């Protein structure tokens, strides 16, 4: 009987000793831990938070340029890489505590870009569950040109031709469009946008056309500023054309030497048979018309 009580007392004393030791360590390091996590998660100058705005796509529609241009604004903080939280099960299953968002100062808007969100069936509902008032930006490009750019990025190095992937028939007639190919499906904007509009009101989605962004970046960024409720800041002085790159680059201010997109952007497109281009434009004609109806404007995209 006494032997059992003795063993219990030994265990109790050992447990208390361990507890006091841990408490002593905690009291010693807690102030540093509190300062660290307050700064990262809400109690200090900057906080890590979910996005206020998401560029949902479309892939090869100018999303990277748009993100970098938005980041000129001092009241914006961007995620520099594609998070893919809402469309990849491996990421989404980690939950909201798994955060890849940047640290942002109070009053700053956080903007994320993941182009594959646009074509993901589950993504609209998942985003709505987290933030039903979020602002969404969709960057689009003439569908055939976008599909060719998609091909250049993903397939050209595999010794395939665009025509071989875009059409089912291999006889050069270019009649049967391969609508199962991802590059064709992504360019079918109306079908994807209809799914987003089942979840979000049209007023929460801003559409930016790639050609307009290239021709007048300052004008398009003024639209973005108004849409996000940002004070006017970005102007034509923030942009310049690089002859070496062949496209618009940007600077944050007069003392900034400037920045351009990387070498994987603006790649040269292959020669595509004119008959193939004409057939694809006819294929997308009805889809484009429906897309224009959904967004309430028409873009100057060729029909033939």
XYZ file of C-alpha atoms in Angstrom:
304
model
C 0.000 0.000 0.000
C 2.696 2.487 1.042
C 4.870 1.326 -1.834
C 2.073 2.309 -4.266
C 1.663 5.712 -2.653
C 5.428 6.212 -2.828
C 5.476 5.496 -6.532
C 2.583 7.931 -7.057
C 4.430 10.666 -5.159
C 7.569 10.104 -7.211
C 5.593 10.437 -10.431
C 3.778 13.516 -9.124
C 6.985 15.226 -8.020
C 8.609 14.439 -11.391
C 5.618 15.849 -13.268
C 5.617 19.033 -11.194
C 9.350 19.419 -11.754
C 8.933 19.078 -15.521
C 6.015 21.538 -15.480
C 7.996 24.132 -13.526
C 10.954 23.712 -15.853
C 8.757 24.238 -18.931
C 7.056 27.207 -17.286
C 10.431 28.756 -16.584
C 11.468 28.304 -20.226
C 8.163 29.760 -21.434
C 8.456 32.837 -19.224
C 11.931 33.388 -20.569
C 11.151 33.086 -24.304
C 7.464 34.098 -24.433
C 8.068 37.829 -24.937
C 10.155 37.126 -28.056
C 7.600 34.629 -29.357
C 4.745 37.056 -28.787
C 6.591 39.821 -30.620
C 7.372 37.481 -33.515
C 3.855 36.141 -33.983
C 2.179 39.485 -33.295
C 4.177 40.935 -36.178
C 3.325 38.064 -38.510
C -0.275 37.415 -37.567
C -1.898 40.642 -36.578
C -0.568 42.410 -33.526
C 2.247 44.435 -35.051
C 2.936 46.616 -38.057
C 2.117 43.948 -40.622
C -0.337 41.074 -40.794
C -0.652 37.976 -42.937
C -4.154 37.745 -44.338
C -6.226 36.182 -47.074
C -6.503 38.082 -50.376
C -8.837 41.036 -50.838
C -8.633 40.558 -54.609
C -7.818 37.561 -56.801
C -6.761 37.584 -60.443
C -8.565 34.372 -61.397
C -7.213 34.022 -64.957
C -7.180 33.424 -67.735
C -3.906 31.605 -68.280
C -1.765 33.439 -70.883
C -4.181 36.360 -70.724
C -1.688 38.862 -69.305
C -2.173 37.954 -65.648
C 1.481 38.308 -64.611
C 1.837 41.742 -66.208
C -1.427 42.848 -64.618
C -0.290 41.661 -61.169
C 3.056 43.456 -61.428
C 1.378 46.632 -62.679
C -1.081 46.594 -59.758
C 1.859 46.163 -57.389
C 3.120 49.632 -58.368
C 0.445 51.002 -56.040
C 1.785 51.550 -52.494
C -1.510 50.429 -50.963
C -1.209 46.966 -52.531
C 0.789 43.924 -51.478
C 0.931 40.932 -53.812
C 1.680 37.267 -53.480
C 4.700 36.978 -55.810
C 3.900 33.407 -56.820
C 0.775 31.486 -57.776
C -0.777 30.065 -54.618
C -3.355 27.688 -56.154
C -4.965 27.326 -52.725
C -8.552 27.072 -53.958
C -8.081 24.728 -56.922
C -5.480 22.225 -55.719
C -6.726 19.616 -53.254
C -3.312 19.242 -51.651
C -3.234 22.953 -50.808
C -6.919 23.347 -49.941
C -6.909 20.356 -47.570
C -4.314 22.122 -45.413
C -6.942 24.653 -44.384
C -6.866 28.410 -44.000
C -4.087 28.312 -41.425
C -1.798 27.252 -44.257
C -1.066 30.690 -45.610
C 1.080 31.675 -48.554
C -0.011 35.300 -48.436
C 2.527 38.117 -47.958
C 2.789 40.349 -44.907
C 0.718 43.484 -45.469
C 0.538 46.739 -43.552
C -2.819 47.930 -42.157
C -4.845 49.434 -44.987
C -3.011 47.561 -47.734
C -4.932 45.282 -50.081
C -3.550 41.804 -50.694
C -3.793 40.559 -54.289
C -3.235 36.969 -55.395
C -2.961 35.553 -58.927
C -3.683 31.923 -59.835
C -4.814 31.701 -63.498
C -6.109 28.139 -63.266
C -8.825 29.280 -60.852
C -10.859 30.433 -63.850
C -11.297 26.922 -65.282
C -11.667 25.108 -61.943
C -15.209 23.950 -61.166
C -14.857 24.013 -57.372
C -12.977 27.291 -57.031
C -15.857 29.834 -57.238
C -17.785 28.198 -54.404
C -14.693 27.767 -52.251
C -13.733 31.418 -52.600
C -17.305 32.515 -51.852
C -17.321 30.477 -48.625
C -14.217 32.328 -47.444
C -15.127 35.845 -48.620
C -18.401 36.513 -50.427
C -17.418 40.181 -50.973
C -14.028 39.552 -52.572
C -13.070 41.437 -55.743
C -12.188 39.279 -58.759
C -10.226 40.309 -61.852
C -10.332 38.348 -65.109
C -7.677 39.032 -67.758
C -8.580 37.773 -71.233
C -6.982 37.732 -74.665
C -8.191 37.008 -78.197
C -8.984 33.277 -77.851
C -6.900 31.907 -80.737
C -3.894 34.026 -79.816
C -4.244 32.911 -76.191
C -4.406 29.243 -77.242
C -1.260 29.606 -79.375
C 0.548 31.268 -76.457
C -0.617 28.424 -74.212
C 0.826 25.953 -76.732
C 4.177 27.769 -76.830
C 4.518 27.625 -73.055
C 3.379 24.039 -72.549
C 3.850 21.963 -75.705
C 6.196 23.434 -78.292
C 9.311 21.813 -76.834
C 7.706 18.363 -77.289
C 8.072 18.412 -81.106
C 4.348 18.864 -81.604
C 2.585 21.372 -83.820
C -0.266 23.599 -82.759
C -2.432 22.338 -85.616
C -1.948 18.704 -84.589
C -3.230 19.403 -81.078
C -5.994 21.861 -82.010
C -7.720 19.584 -84.536
C -8.858 15.984 -84.475
C -8.386 15.367 -88.194
C -4.864 14.911 -89.407
C -5.505 15.479 -93.084
C -4.927 19.236 -93.037
C -8.562 20.175 -93.573
C -8.813 21.765 -90.102
C -12.529 21.031 -89.751
C -12.904 19.082 -86.499
C -11.755 21.267 -83.587
C -10.338 19.348 -80.633
C -12.587 20.858 -77.968
C -11.146 18.462 -75.365
C -7.706 20.080 -75.571
C -7.064 22.299 -72.550
C -5.866 25.237 -74.658
C -9.175 25.288 -76.540
C -11.245 24.792 -73.390
C -9.517 27.639 -71.553
C -10.227 30.040 -74.430
C -13.942 29.209 -74.212
C -14.401 32.093 -71.796
C -18.207 32.193 -71.737
C -18.537 28.652 -70.406
C -16.244 29.334 -67.463
C -17.589 32.812 -66.697
C -21.157 31.507 -66.565
C -20.099 29.218 -63.722
C -18.521 32.137 -61.812
C -21.640 34.249 -62.301
C -23.713 31.522 -60.678
C -21.817 32.340 -57.481
C -20.697 35.976 -57.708
C -22.563 39.057 -58.969
C -21.223 40.649 -62.139
C -20.280 43.802 -60.210
C -17.586 41.880 -58.318
C -15.746 40.817 -61.471
C -13.602 43.240 -63.478
C -12.582 42.128 -66.982
C -9.294 43.428 -68.414
C -8.473 42.727 -72.068
C -4.822 41.970 -72.802
C -4.657 44.127 -75.936
C -6.074 47.109 -74.051
C -3.608 46.527 -71.201
C -0.711 46.497 -73.671
C -1.873 49.595 -75.571
C -2.878 51.679 -72.544
C -1.589 50.203 -69.254
C -2.172 53.404 -67.303
C -5.789 53.620 -68.462
C -6.495 50.011 -67.552
C -4.827 50.419 -64.160
C -7.054 53.415 -63.439
C -10.003 51.051 -63.977
C -8.423 48.590 -61.547
C -7.817 51.316 -58.960
C -11.456 52.408 -59.095
C -12.664 48.810 -58.929
C -10.568 48.101 -55.828
C -11.375 51.418 -54.167
C -7.752 52.576 -54.298
C -6.695 56.209 -54.435
C -5.377 57.264 -57.872
C -1.640 56.670 -58.051
C -0.540 54.800 -61.194
C 0.040 56.935 -64.296
C 1.598 56.729 -67.757
C 4.927 57.759 -66.209
C 5.102 54.339 -64.563
C 5.369 52.563 -67.929
C 7.867 52.431 -70.774
C 8.323 50.282 -73.861
C 11.412 48.071 -73.977
C 12.723 47.529 -77.495
C 14.841 44.665 -76.233
C 11.871 42.837 -74.694
C 9.301 43.964 -77.215
C 6.667 44.845 -74.616
C 5.779 47.313 -71.861
C 7.843 47.417 -68.672
C 7.263 49.408 -65.504
C 8.910 51.559 -62.849
C 7.616 52.452 -59.401
C 8.938 55.994 -59.426
C 11.375 58.404 -61.118
C 14.393 56.890 -59.343
C 13.461 53.319 -60.225
C 15.548 51.967 -63.167
C 12.608 49.800 -64.232
C 11.451 46.202 -64.300
C 10.385 43.836 -67.089
C 8.810 40.409 -67.174
C 11.168 37.428 -67.377
C 12.519 35.678 -70.442
C 9.665 33.144 -70.428
C 7.228 35.951 -71.236
C 6.649 37.303 -74.725
C 7.963 34.186 -76.469
C 7.757 34.149 -80.253
C 4.713 32.371 -81.647
C 5.103 29.702 -84.335
C 3.655 30.118 -87.812
C 0.154 28.632 -87.723
C -1.634 27.744 -90.970
C -4.054 30.586 -91.871
C -6.839 28.078 -92.545
C -6.413 26.691 -89.026
C -6.589 30.176 -87.489
C -9.709 31.032 -89.534
C -11.446 27.800 -88.517
C -10.720 28.384 -84.830
C -12.014 31.937 -85.016
C -15.262 30.631 -86.494
C -15.384 28.070 -83.679
C -15.004 30.756 -81.011
C -17.365 33.242 -82.690
C -20.555 32.161 -80.880
C -18.692 31.715 -77.600
C -17.217 35.205 -77.904
C -20.638 36.688 -78.602
C -21.997 35.061 -75.448
C -18.962 36.252 -73.475
C -19.502 39.826 -74.658
C -23.124 39.607 -73.507
C -22.023 38.419 -70.071
C -19.432 41.166 -69.555
C -21.497 43.932 -71.178
C -18.850 45.015 -73.694
C -17.335 43.873 -76.976
C -13.649 43.510 -77.683
C -12.183 44.054 -81.135
C -11.362 40.416 -81.785
C -11.245 39.206 -85.421
C -14.030 36.884 -86.487
C -12.171 35.225 -89.402
